[in-house]
Amino acid sequence: MEQNQKNEAPPPAVVSGGITRQSDCAESVPEPCGIIIFGASGDLTHRKLIPALFHLDQGNLLPDQWYVVGIGRTAMDDEGFRKTVAQSLEALPAARSASPSPRNAFMSRFYYLAGDSHDPEYYPFLKERLIQLDQNNRTGGNRLIYLATPPSLYSEIIGQLGTAGLNRSSGKGWTRIIIEKPFGADLESARALNRQVRAAFREEQVYRIDHFLGKEAVQNILFFRFANTIFEPIWNRRYIDHVQVTAAERLGVERRAGYYESAGALRDMFQNHLLQLLCVVGMEPPASFEAEAIRDEKTKVLRSVRPISAEEVDRFAVRGQYQAGLIEDRPVVGYQSEPGVAPQSHTETFAALKLYVDNWRWQGVPFYLRSGKRLAKKATEIAIEFKQVPHLLFKPLFSEKIEPNTLVLSVQPSEGISLTFQAKRPGAKLCMGSVTMDFNYHGAFQVPSPDAYERLLLDCLAGDPMLFSREEWIDWSWSILAPVLNRWKESAASSLPSYEAGSWGPKEADELIERDGRHWRSP
């Protein structure tokens, strides 16, 4: 009897929304709360936040008592807002297949308060409405404020929340605020915004969100590194030749030209996403799997990044702008011909950096980072290339170049890990070639990965800041990029290379890495 029990398979995973719950991997359900969304009529709310909340609700990962108040300038009442929520749910297979009862119960939790967030007189009305909803829903005054608005509104909303006393909850309740990226446009504006945030909220209340950190593949890097002994001993300068971080998109600017014209690739992708990936790969083992221990180590990585002086920018940074070309055999226009883009725009749609982390582990190992729009393929990955063997036994008899061992951590569109190494081919005595071992998340676990916003919303509601950025991390990230941004601003018209849509970027990006005797890998 006991032997049969030992051989029993573990209980199957229960898929709830997108997050998987198992007997040994249970999620904690947050406390009752109210969720206040500024920018409730916007794209982020309806494309990401409402679906994330629905999946969490269907997975029994939200408390019994919760509500949402949408805030926006669009004139609507509660019923009107619920109709827009219903429209958002129509795009979700899980919602379409659900019976009307759970959908209706979900939508009944949504309320709306139209008004102008610029108007100081609006906030007392909001405060009164929240007190009423807290009482009706027995949430204990717990509130999550989500700024799903354009960044230009952050400062004023934060200041008004502080003035109206909405930065603190009455009694024993908590108040937290999620601030979307971009957090500032440069070092000075980020510091100014942090000062305004600090004046109204304590740091432990502030959750600066980067959706890349909510992706399963990014979270798995920590487990891959620190739960397996076979790689940690060689995760250093002695064995690793270099690291490549790529975030490539096939899409152009689409409907984001207004934002992208003032941002560009460096602000849009490097200050947050790519530097976060660098930190996860480069950090030291934390003392414990706790939020502050992990965030401490990530900040230490940025503090160790070698500064780029103004004189060295052209050696360590490359930019480019896409021209007309072909994407999947379909002709596409150049960036300057996109709707909403200035005809003589100098905004970069591609950027590449070479960075060094000057500490004991990484001294002398270059980190090459690149990101761009209208590239040959959609892919986000971290490629870790190991050094060649110190003495090649087969060199006198094997004339072909032996490819180095490469570990690839894929973030999107497919999530997984692959390891390339050398093996003997069947046949001739000295016939050798590269082979790859692949691990794919969906194939291994047979469940879809949850959307990043599900993970991040749940963590914020539970008061877990591990996957969110602290003030000092934001400060250091902008400090690294400041010399590059300043140099590019000064030489906007004189040195902006171009690249054909559907390629892998300007030739200057190839030269950046080829000067070191290396080359970009093709994802």
Short mmCIF file of C-alpha atoms in Angstrom, two decimals:
data_model
loop_
_atom_site.label_atom_id
_atom_site.label_comp_id
_atom_site.label_asym_id
_atom_site.label_seq_id
_atom_site.Cartn_x
_atom_site.Cartn_y
_atom_site.Cartn_z
CA MET A 1 0.00 0.00 0.00
CA GLU A 2 2.75 2.43 0.97
CA GLN A 3 4.74 1.49 -2.13
CA ASN A 4 1.81 2.26 -4.39
CA GLN A 5 1.36 5.65 -2.78
CA LYS A 6 5.01 6.52 -3.41
CA ASN A 7 4.60 5.74 -7.09
CA GLU A 8 1.50 7.87 -7.53
CA ALA A 9 1.84 10.83 -9.86
CA PRO A 10 1.68 14.28 -8.28
CA PRO A 11 -1.69 16.02 -8.42
CA PRO A 12 -2.27 17.70 -11.78
CA ALA A 13 -1.81 21.42 -12.12
CA VAL A 14 -4.96 23.51 -12.03
CA VAL A 15 -4.91 26.23 -14.63
CA SER A 16 -6.62 29.32 -13.31
CA GLY A 17 -6.61 32.20 -15.72
CA GLY A 18 -3.00 32.13 -16.85
CA ILE A 19 -1.33 31.37 -13.51
CA THR A 20 -0.85 27.72 -12.60
CA ARG A 21 -1.72 26.56 -9.11
CA GLN A 22 -0.35 23.29 -7.74
CA SER A 23 -0.43 21.75 -4.31
CA ASP A 24 3.18 22.79 -3.74
CA CYS A 25 3.02 26.03 -5.72
CA ALA A 26 -0.01 27.74 -4.22
CA GLU A 27 -0.55 31.45 -4.72
CA SER A 28 -1.57 33.63 -1.80
CA VAL A 29 -4.89 35.42 -2.18
CA PRO A 30 -4.59 39.15 -1.40
CA GLU A 31 -6.65 41.05 1.16
CA PRO A 32 -9.93 42.76 0.16
CA CYS A 33 -9.21 45.98 -1.70
CA GLY A 34 -10.35 48.64 -4.11
CA ILE A 35 -8.51 49.30 -7.40
CA ILE A 36 -8.55 52.84 -8.76
CA ILE A 37 -7.50 53.15 -12.41
CA PHE A 38 -6.63 56.58 -13.81
CA GLY A 39 -6.93 56.38 -17.59
CA ALA A 40 -9.74 53.83 -17.45
CA SER A 41 -10.89 54.49 -21.01
CA GLY A 42 -7.40 53.97 -22.45
CA ASP A 43 -5.81 51.13 -24.39
CA LEU A 44 -3.73 49.77 -21.50
CA THR A 45 -6.77 49.35 -19.29
CA HIS A 46 -8.84 47.47 -21.83
CA ARG A 47 -6.07 45.48 -23.51
CA LYS A 48 -4.11 44.45 -20.40
CA LEU A 49 -5.58 45.36 -17.01
CA ILE A 50 -9.17 44.16 -17.46
CA PRO A 51 -8.09 40.81 -19.00
CA ALA A 52 -5.53 40.33 -16.22
CA LEU A 53 -8.14 40.96 -13.53
CA PHE A 54 -10.59 38.60 -15.23
CA HIS A 55 -8.06 35.76 -15.36
CA LEU A 56 -7.12 36.31 -11.72
CA ASP A 57 -10.77 36.39 -10.74
CA GLN A 58 -11.55 33.18 -12.64
CA GLY A 59 -8.57 31.53 -10.99
CA ASN A 60 -9.87 32.40 -7.50
CA LEU A 61 -6.78 34.53 -6.97
CA LEU A 62 -8.65 37.70 -6.02
CA PRO A 63 -10.30 38.22 -2.63
CA ASP A 64 -14.03 37.79 -2.12
CA GLN A 65 -14.38 41.56 -1.68
CA TRP A 66 -12.88 43.85 -4.32
CA TYR A 67 -13.96 46.58 -6.69
CA VAL A 68 -12.61 48.79 -9.46
CA VAL A 69 -13.21 52.51 -9.95
CA GLY A 70 -12.38 53.75 -13.43
CA ILE A 71 -11.37 57.39 -13.78
CA GLY A 72 -11.34 59.29 -17.05
CA ARG A 73 -12.55 62.36 -18.87
CA THR A 74 -14.94 60.37 -21.06
CA ALA A 75 -18.50 60.98 -19.90
CA MET A 76 -19.87 57.64 -18.64
CA ASP A 77 -21.78 56.21 -15.72
CA ASP A 78 -21.23 52.83 -14.05
CA GLU A 79 -23.33 50.96 -16.61
CA GLY A 80 -21.56 52.63 -19.51
CA PHE A 81 -18.20 51.60 -18.10
CA ARG A 82 -19.38 48.04 -17.60
CA LYS A 83 -20.36 47.89 -21.25
CA THR A 84 -16.78 48.80 -22.23
CA VAL A 85 -15.53 46.12 -19.82
CA ALA A 86 -17.81 43.60 -21.58
CA GLN A 87 -16.28 44.62 -24.91
CA SER A 88 -12.81 43.96 -23.54
CA LEU A 89 -13.86 40.51 -22.36
CA GLU A 90 -15.14 39.62 -25.84
CA ALA A 91 -11.52 39.38 -26.98
CA LEU A 92 -10.72 36.73 -24.34
CA PRO A 93 -11.34 33.04 -25.14
CA ALA A 94 -11.71 32.32 -21.40
CA ALA A 95 -14.44 34.96 -21.12
CA ARG A 96 -16.27 33.87 -24.27
CA SER A 97 -16.37 30.27 -23.07
CA ALA A 98 -17.49 31.20 -19.54
CA SER A 99 -21.16 31.19 -18.60
CA PRO A 100 -22.93 34.56 -18.28
CA SER A 101 -23.08 34.35 -14.49
CA PRO A 102 -19.32 34.73 -13.74
CA ARG A 103 -18.94 37.38 -16.45
CA ASN A 104 -21.81 39.42 -15.01
CA ALA A 105 -20.49 39.00 -11.48
CA PHE A 106 -17.10 40.24 -12.65
CA MET A 107 -18.51 43.28 -14.43
CA SER A 108 -20.68 44.21 -11.45
CA ARG A 109 -17.51 45.08 -9.53
CA PHE A 110 -16.67 47.96 -11.89
CA TYR A 111 -17.65 51.59 -11.24
CA TYR A 112 -16.82 54.84 -12.96
CA LEU A 113 -16.33 58.44 -11.90
CA ALA A 114 -15.93 60.85 -14.80
CA GLY A 115 -13.86 63.93 -14.24
CA ASP A 116 -10.77 65.93 -15.05
CA SER A 117 -7.68 64.76 -13.18
CA HIS A 118 -6.28 68.30 -13.56
CA ASP A 119 -9.13 69.71 -11.47
CA PRO A 120 -8.37 69.87 -7.71
CA GLU A 121 -12.10 69.86 -6.96
CA TYR A 122 -12.46 66.42 -8.53
CA TYR A 123 -10.45 64.62 -5.84
CA PRO A 124 -12.78 65.30 -2.88
CA PHE A 125 -15.60 63.71 -4.89
CA LEU A 126 -13.34 60.74 -5.61
CA LYS A 127 -12.43 60.43 -1.95
CA GLU A 128 -16.09 60.44 -0.92
CA ARG A 129 -16.92 57.77 -3.54
CA LEU A 130 -14.06 55.55 -2.37
CA ILE A 131 -15.12 55.77 1.27
CA GLN A 132 -18.62 54.69 0.26
CA LEU A 133 -17.35 51.79 -1.86
CA ASP A 134 -14.92 50.70 0.88
CA GLN A 135 -17.84 50.46 3.29
CA ASN A 136 -20.16 48.70 0.85
CA ASN A 137 -17.51 46.16 -0.16
CA ARG A 138 -15.90 45.79 3.29
CA THR A 139 -12.38 46.30 1.92
CA GLY A 140 -10.95 47.81 5.10
CA GLY A 141 -9.69 50.89 3.24
CA ASN A 142 -7.11 48.91 1.21
CA ARG A 143 -6.55 50.67 -2.12
CA LEU A 144 -4.38 50.19 -5.19
CA ILE A 145 -4.04 53.25 -7.43
CA TYR A 146 -2.95 52.52 -11.01
CA LEU A 147 -1.66 55.34 -13.24
CA ALA A 148 -2.57 54.05 -16.72
CA THR A 149 -2.32 57.57 -18.14
CA PRO A 150 0.22 59.33 -20.36
CA PRO A 151 3.43 60.03 -18.38
CA SER A 152 2.85 63.76 -18.70
CA LEU A 153 -0.01 63.43 -16.17
CA TYR A 154 1.91 61.53 -13.49
CA SER A 155 3.22 64.52 -11.57
CA GLU A 156 -0.07 66.35 -11.30
CA ILE A 157 -2.10 63.28 -10.35
CA ILE A 158 0.43 62.27 -7.68
CA GLY A 159 0.44 65.80 -6.25
CA GLN A 160 -3.36 66.00 -6.21
CA LEU A 161 -3.62 62.59 -4.50
CA GLY A 162 -1.29 63.82 -1.78
CA THR A 163 -3.15 67.10 -1.30
CA ALA A 164 -6.53 65.31 -1.08
CA GLY A 165 -5.23 62.78 1.43
CA LEU A 166 -5.70 59.90 -1.00
CA ASN A 167 -2.09 58.87 -0.53
CA ARG A 168 -3.02 57.24 2.79
CA SER A 169 -5.89 55.00 3.80
CA SER A 170 -7.91 55.52 6.93
CA GLY A 171 -7.58 53.06 9.77
CA LYS A 172 -5.34 50.05 9.18
CA GLY A 173 -5.81 49.90 5.43
CA TRP A 174 -2.97 50.22 2.95
CA THR A 175 -2.57 52.39 -0.15
CA ARG A 176 -0.22 51.50 -3.01
CA ILE A 177 0.41 53.16 -6.34
CA ILE A 178 1.56 51.62 -9.64
CA ILE A 179 3.40 53.95 -12.00
CA GLU A 180 3.86 52.80 -15.60
CA LYS A 181 6.99 53.32 -17.64
CA PRO A 182 8.54 55.49 -18.90
CA PHE A 183 9.52 56.87 -15.51
CA GLY A 184 10.97 60.18 -16.62
CA ALA A 185 12.53 61.10 -19.95
CA ASP A 186 16.09 61.57 -18.70
CA LEU A 187 18.04 61.68 -15.44
CA GLU A 188 16.82 65.13 -14.41
CA SER A 189 13.13 64.49 -15.10
CA ALA A 190 13.27 61.07 -13.41
CA ARG A 191 14.80 62.62 -10.30
CA ALA A 192 12.19 65.38 -10.32
CA LEU A 193 9.38 62.82 -10.60
CA ASN A 194 10.88 60.75 -7.79
CA ARG A 195 10.95 63.85 -5.58
CA GLN A 196 7.26 64.45 -6.30
CA VAL A 197 6.44 60.81 -5.59
CA ARG A 198 8.46 60.93 -2.36
CA ALA A 199 6.55 64.02 -1.21
CA ALA A 200 3.23 62.15 -1.38
CA PHE A 201 4.07 58.46 -0.91
CA ARG A 202 6.54 56.39 1.07
CA GLU A 203 8.87 54.26 -1.03
CA GLU A 204 7.25 51.04 0.18
CA GLN A 205 3.93 52.27 -1.30
CA VAL A 206 5.39 52.85 -4.78
CA TYR A 207 5.44 50.14 -7.46
CA ARG A 208 7.26 51.25 -10.63
CA ILE A 209 6.16 48.66 -13.15
CA ASP A 210 8.12 47.06 -16.00
CA HIS A 211 6.02 44.36 -17.64
CA PHE A 212 9.15 42.51 -18.84
CA LEU A 213 9.80 41.46 -15.24
CA GLY A 214 6.38 39.82 -15.09
CA LYS A 215 7.19 37.43 -17.93
CA GLU A 216 7.68 33.83 -16.87
CA ALA A 217 10.89 33.47 -18.86
CA VAL A 218 12.49 36.45 -17.11
CA GLN A 219 11.50 35.21 -13.66
CA ASN A 220 12.84 31.79 -14.55
CA ILE A 221 16.36 33.19 -15.03
CA LEU A 222 16.63 33.56 -11.25
CA PHE A 223 15.54 29.94 -10.72
CA PHE A 224 17.78 28.69 -13.53
CA ARG A 225 20.82 30.44 -12.07
CA PHE A 226 20.33 29.90 -8.36
CA ALA A 227 18.58 26.50 -8.18
CA ASN A 228 21.01 24.59 -10.41
CA THR A 229 24.64 23.98 -9.54
CA ILE A 230 25.88 23.06 -13.01
CA PHE A 231 25.96 26.63 -14.37
CA GLU A 232 26.72 28.85 -11.37
CA PRO A 233 30.44 27.84 -11.16
CA ILE A 234 31.02 28.96 -14.76
CA TRP A 235 28.82 32.08 -14.63
CA ASN A 236 31.77 34.50 -14.61
CA ARG A 237 34.64 36.07 -16.52
CA ARG A 238 36.72 32.87 -16.49
CA TYR A 239 34.34 31.00 -18.76
CA ILE A 240 32.01 33.52 -20.41
CA ASP A 241 33.34 35.43 -23.43
CA HIS A 242 30.48 37.89 -23.80
CA VAL A 243 26.72 38.36 -23.38
CA GLN A 244 24.22 39.57 -26.00
CA VAL A 245 20.80 40.96 -25.08
CA THR A 246 18.44 41.43 -28.04
CA ALA A 247 14.92 42.85 -28.14
CA ALA A 248 13.87 42.92 -31.79
CA GLU A 249 10.49 43.90 -33.21
CA ARG A 250 9.06 43.52 -36.69
CA LEU A 251 6.45 46.18 -36.05
CA GLY A 252 6.95 49.87 -36.75
CA VAL A 253 5.67 52.62 -34.46
CA GLU A 254 2.04 51.74 -35.25
CA ARG A 255 -0.23 54.19 -33.36
CA ARG A 256 2.49 55.30 -30.92
CA ALA A 257 4.19 57.92 -33.10
CA GLY A 258 3.30 60.75 -30.69
CA TYR A 259 5.04 59.00 -27.82
CA TYR A 260 7.86 57.48 -29.85
CA GLU A 261 8.90 60.76 -31.44
CA SER A 262 9.78 62.12 -28.00
CA ALA A 263 11.26 58.85 -26.73
CA GLY A 264 13.17 56.81 -29.29
CA ALA A 265 14.60 53.33 -28.88
CA LEU A 266 17.04 54.13 -26.07
CA ARG A 267 14.41 55.60 -23.75
CA ASP A 268 11.69 53.17 -24.80
CA MET A 269 13.59 49.89 -24.41
CA PHE A 270 16.99 50.28 -22.76
CA GLN A 271 16.31 52.32 -19.61
CA ASN A 272 13.84 49.69 -18.44
CA HIS A 273 13.61 46.38 -20.27
CA LEU A 274 17.16 45.74 -21.46
CA LEU A 275 18.90 47.03 -18.34
CA GLN A 276 16.56 44.88 -16.25
CA LEU A 277 17.60 41.82 -18.25
CA LEU A 278 21.25 42.77 -17.83
CA CYS A 279 20.73 42.95 -14.07
CA VAL A 280 19.01 39.58 -13.82
CA VAL A 281 21.87 37.93 -15.73
CA GLY A 282 24.65 39.86 -14.00
CA MET A 283 23.51 40.01 -10.35
CA GLU A 284 25.25 38.22 -7.51
CA PRO A 285 23.37 35.51 -5.58
CA PRO A 286 21.09 37.27 -3.07
CA ALA A 287 21.18 36.23 0.56
CA SER A 288 17.53 35.12 0.35
CA PHE A 289 14.60 34.99 -2.04
CA GLU A 290 13.15 38.18 -0.64
CA ALA A 291 12.24 41.35 -2.46
CA GLU A 292 14.79 43.71 -0.94
CA ALA A 293 17.66 41.21 -1.14
CA ILE A 294 17.04 40.70 -4.86
CA ARG A 295 16.51 44.39 -5.56
CA ASP A 296 19.73 45.20 -3.69
CA GLU A 297 21.75 42.90 -5.96
CA LYS A 298 20.16 44.26 -9.13
CA THR A 299 21.01 47.81 -8.10
CA LYS A 300 24.61 46.77 -7.41
CA VAL A 301 24.92 45.66 -11.03
CA LEU A 302 23.97 49.11 -12.33
CA ARG A 303 26.33 50.76 -9.87
CA SER A 304 29.12 48.62 -11.34
CA VAL A 305 28.42 49.47 -14.99
CA ARG A 306 31.38 51.40 -16.39
CA PRO A 307 30.32 54.98 -17.21
CA ILE A 308 30.48 56.03 -20.86
CA SER A 309 32.16 59.40 -21.23
CA ALA A 310 30.93 61.91 -23.79
CA GLU A 311 34.10 61.35 -25.84
CA GLU A 312 33.52 57.58 -25.97
CA VAL A 313 29.85 57.51 -26.97
CA ASP A 314 30.60 56.84 -30.64
CA ARG A 315 32.72 53.81 -29.63
CA PHE A 316 30.18 52.30 -27.28
CA ALA A 317 26.80 53.30 -28.76
CA VAL A 318 25.13 53.08 -32.16
CA ARG A 319 21.74 54.28 -33.34
CA GLY A 320 19.76 54.03 -36.55
CA GLN A 321 16.41 54.77 -38.19
CA TYR A 322 14.53 52.38 -40.45
CA GLN A 323 13.90 53.18 -44.08
CA ALA A 324 11.44 51.56 -46.50
CA GLY A 325 11.84 47.82 -46.96
CA LEU A 326 10.12 44.45 -46.84
CA ILE A 327 8.59 42.72 -43.82
CA GLU A 328 7.43 39.17 -44.64
CA ASP A 329 7.63 40.10 -48.35
CA ARG A 330 5.29 43.02 -47.75
CA PRO A 331 6.56 46.54 -48.54
CA VAL A 332 6.57 48.95 -45.59
CA VAL A 333 7.35 52.65 -45.44
CA GLY A 334 10.29 54.26 -43.70
CA TYR A 335 9.97 55.83 -40.26
CA GLN A 336 9.76 59.39 -41.57
CA SER A 337 6.77 58.40 -43.73
CA GLU A 338 4.82 56.92 -40.82
CA PRO A 339 1.64 58.80 -39.78
CA GLY A 340 2.38 61.30 -37.02
CA VAL A 341 6.16 61.32 -37.58
CA ALA A 342 7.95 64.53 -38.53
CA PRO A 343 9.26 64.37 -42.14
CA GLN A 344 12.79 65.22 -41.00
CA SER A 345 12.67 63.31 -37.71
CA HIS A 346 15.99 62.39 -36.07
CA THR A 347 14.45 59.91 -33.64
CA GLU A 348 16.33 56.61 -33.46
CA THR A 349 14.33 53.43 -34.02
CA PHE A 350 17.36 51.21 -33.34
CA ALA A 351 20.05 51.38 -30.70
CA ALA A 352 22.96 49.22 -29.62
CA LEU A 353 25.30 49.58 -26.64
CA LYS A 354 28.44 47.89 -25.42
CA LEU A 355 28.64 47.94 -21.62
CA TYR A 356 31.10 46.59 -19.08
CA VAL A 357 30.24 45.58 -15.52
CA ASP A 358 33.34 46.40 -13.53
CA ASN A 359 33.23 43.94 -10.67
CA TRP A 360 34.99 40.71 -9.72
CA ARG A 361 32.59 38.41 -11.59
CA TRP A 362 32.34 40.28 -14.88
CA GLN A 363 35.59 42.25 -15.29
CA GLY A 364 36.45 42.40 -18.99
CA VAL A 365 33.27 40.67 -20.23
CA PRO A 366 31.36 42.91 -22.67
CA PHE A 367 27.56 43.04 -22.60
CA TYR A 368 26.17 43.90 -26.03
CA LEU A 369 22.60 45.25 -25.97
CA ARG A 370 20.48 45.99 -29.04
CA SER A 371 16.86 46.80 -29.78
CA GLY A 372 15.01 48.09 -32.77
CA LYS A 373 11.82 48.29 -34.77
CA ARG A 374 11.18 46.87 -38.25
CA LEU A 375 13.88 44.25 -37.82
CA ALA A 376 14.05 40.85 -39.51
CA LYS A 377 12.33 38.94 -36.71
CA LYS A 378 10.41 39.43 -33.48
CA ALA A 379 12.61 38.06 -30.70
CA THR A 380 13.74 38.90 -27.20
CA GLU A 381 16.59 36.80 -25.87
CA ILE A 382 19.75 36.71 -23.80
CA ALA A 383 22.64 34.82 -25.43
CA ILE A 384 25.59 33.86 -23.23
CA GLU A 385 28.58 32.82 -25.33
CA PHE A 386 31.29 30.82 -23.58
CA LYS A 387 34.99 30.95 -24.29
CA GLN A 388 36.70 28.49 -26.58
CA VAL A 389 38.42 25.48 -25.05
CA PRO A 390 42.01 26.31 -23.98
CA HIS A 391 43.55 23.61 -26.17
CA LEU A 392 41.76 22.11 -29.16
CA LEU A 393 42.78 18.48 -29.55
CA PHE A 394 41.24 18.22 -33.00
CA LYS A 395 42.86 21.31 -34.55
CA PRO A 396 45.49 19.51 -36.69
CA LEU A 397 42.83 17.26 -38.22
CA PHE A 398 39.74 19.46 -38.12
CA SER A 399 39.97 22.54 -40.33
CA GLU A 400 36.44 23.94 -39.85
CA LYS A 401 35.80 26.62 -37.27
CA ILE A 402 34.29 25.22 -34.10
CA GLU A 403 31.36 27.25 -32.86
CA PRO A 404 31.47 28.26 -29.18
CA ASN A 405 29.06 26.87 -26.60
CA THR A 406 26.10 29.22 -26.33
CA LEU A 407 23.33 29.34 -23.76
CA VAL A 408 20.22 31.19 -24.98
CA LEU A 409 17.46 32.35 -22.63
CA SER A 410 14.44 33.13 -24.84
CA VAL A 411 11.86 35.58 -23.49
CA GLN A 412 9.56 35.99 -26.50
CA PRO A 413 7.81 35.01 -28.70
CA SER A 414 8.69 31.48 -27.53
CA GLU A 415 9.77 31.08 -23.92
CA GLY A 416 12.54 28.61 -23.27
CA ILE A 417 16.22 27.79 -22.87
CA SER A 418 18.63 26.25 -25.36
CA LEU A 419 22.24 25.10 -25.07
CA THR A 420 24.46 24.65 -28.11
CA PHE A 421 27.53 22.43 -27.85
CA GLN A 422 29.80 20.29 -30.03
CA ALA A 423 29.23 16.60 -30.76
CA LYS A 424 30.59 14.00 -33.13
CA ARG A 425 28.48 13.36 -36.18
CA PRO A 426 27.84 9.77 -37.24
CA GLY A 427 30.28 8.52 -39.85
CA ALA A 428 33.83 9.71 -40.36
CA LYS A 429 36.22 9.65 -37.44
CA LEU A 430 36.57 13.44 -37.21
CA CYS A 431 33.14 14.62 -38.24
CA MET A 432 31.92 17.14 -35.68
CA GLY A 433 29.07 19.68 -35.55
CA SER A 434 26.95 21.86 -33.32
CA VAL A 435 23.87 20.39 -31.68
CA THR A 436 21.28 22.11 -29.52
CA MET A 437 19.28 20.97 -26.52
CA ASP A 438 16.00 22.88 -26.22
CA PHE A 439 13.65 23.44 -23.33
CA ASN A 440 10.28 24.97 -24.18
CA TYR A 441 7.92 26.18 -21.45
CA HIS A 442 4.68 25.26 -23.14
CA GLY A 443 5.95 21.89 -24.29
CA ALA A 444 7.28 21.01 -20.83
CA PHE A 445 4.37 22.16 -18.68
CA GLN A 446 1.46 21.98 -21.16
CA VAL A 447 -0.04 25.20 -19.84
CA PRO A 448 0.09 28.71 -21.30
CA SER A 449 2.27 31.25 -19.55
CA PRO A 450 0.23 33.93 -17.78
CA ASP A 451 0.30 37.45 -19.08
CA ALA A 452 2.89 39.57 -17.31
CA TYR A 453 0.24 41.93 -15.95
CA GLU A 454 -1.45 39.08 -14.10
CA ARG A 455 1.73 38.36 -12.20
CA LEU A 456 2.49 42.01 -11.48
CA LEU A 457 -1.03 42.96 -10.41
CA LEU A 458 -1.21 39.99 -8.08
CA ASP A 459 2.17 40.82 -6.54
CA CYS A 460 1.23 44.44 -5.97
CA LEU A 461 -2.08 43.49 -4.37
CA ALA A 462 -0.15 41.10 -2.11
CA GLY A 463 2.43 43.78 -1.23
CA ASP A 464 5.37 41.98 -2.88
CA PRO A 465 7.69 44.51 -4.61
CA MET A 466 10.27 41.98 -5.88
CA LEU A 467 9.48 42.53 -9.57
CA PHE A 468 9.22 46.33 -9.32
CA SER A 469 11.92 49.00 -9.51
CA ARG A 470 13.15 51.04 -6.58
CA GLU A 471 13.95 54.75 -6.80
CA GLU A 472 17.71 54.22 -6.77
CA TRP A 473 17.54 51.66 -9.61
CA ILE A 474 15.71 54.22 -11.76
CA ASP A 475 18.34 56.82 -10.92
CA TRP A 476 21.26 54.57 -11.85
CA SER A 477 19.63 53.40 -15.10
CA TRP A 478 19.21 56.97 -16.35
CA SER A 479 22.76 57.83 -15.19
CA ILE A 480 24.16 55.14 -17.48
CA LEU A 481 22.24 56.43 -20.51
CA ALA A 482 22.60 60.18 -19.86
CA PRO A 483 25.92 60.67 -21.75
CA VAL A 484 24.57 58.81 -24.77
CA LEU A 485 21.30 60.76 -24.84
CA ASN A 486 23.14 64.06 -24.50
CA ARG A 487 25.61 63.21 -27.26
CA TRP A 488 22.87 62.09 -29.64
CA LYS A 489 20.88 65.23 -28.94
CA GLU A 490 23.87 67.40 -29.84
CA SER A 491 24.54 65.53 -33.10
CA ALA A 492 20.94 64.77 -34.06
CA ALA A 493 21.24 65.68 -37.73
CA SER A 494 24.84 64.75 -38.45
CA SER A 495 25.18 61.10 -37.48
CA LEU A 496 21.97 59.11 -37.77
CA PRO A 497 22.60 55.94 -39.79
CA SER A 498 19.74 54.26 -41.60
CA TYR A 499 18.83 50.62 -42.12
CA GLU A 500 16.40 48.85 -44.38
CA ALA A 501 13.20 47.56 -42.81
CA GLY A 502 13.45 43.79 -42.57
CA SER A 503 17.20 43.82 -41.86
CA TRP A 504 19.02 43.46 -38.53
CA GLY A 505 19.87 47.15 -38.20
CA PRO A 506 22.54 49.53 -39.51
CA LYS A 507 26.00 48.32 -40.52
CA GLU A 508 27.42 50.47 -37.72
CA ALA A 509 25.86 48.04 -35.22
CA ASP A 510 27.71 45.16 -36.86
CA GLU A 511 30.93 47.16 -36.69
CA LEU A 512 30.38 47.80 -32.97
CA ILE A 513 30.73 44.11 -32.17
CA GLU A 514 32.97 43.06 -35.05
CA ARG A 515 35.71 45.44 -33.88
CA ASP A 516 36.05 43.06 -30.94
CA GLY A 517 36.28 39.98 -33.18
CA ARG A 518 32.69 38.91 -32.45
CA HIS A 519 29.38 38.99 -34.32
CA TRP A 520 25.70 39.29 -33.54
CA ARG A 521 23.86 35.98 -33.47
CA SER A 522 20.63 35.58 -35.42
CA PRO A 523 17.78 34.73 -33.01
#
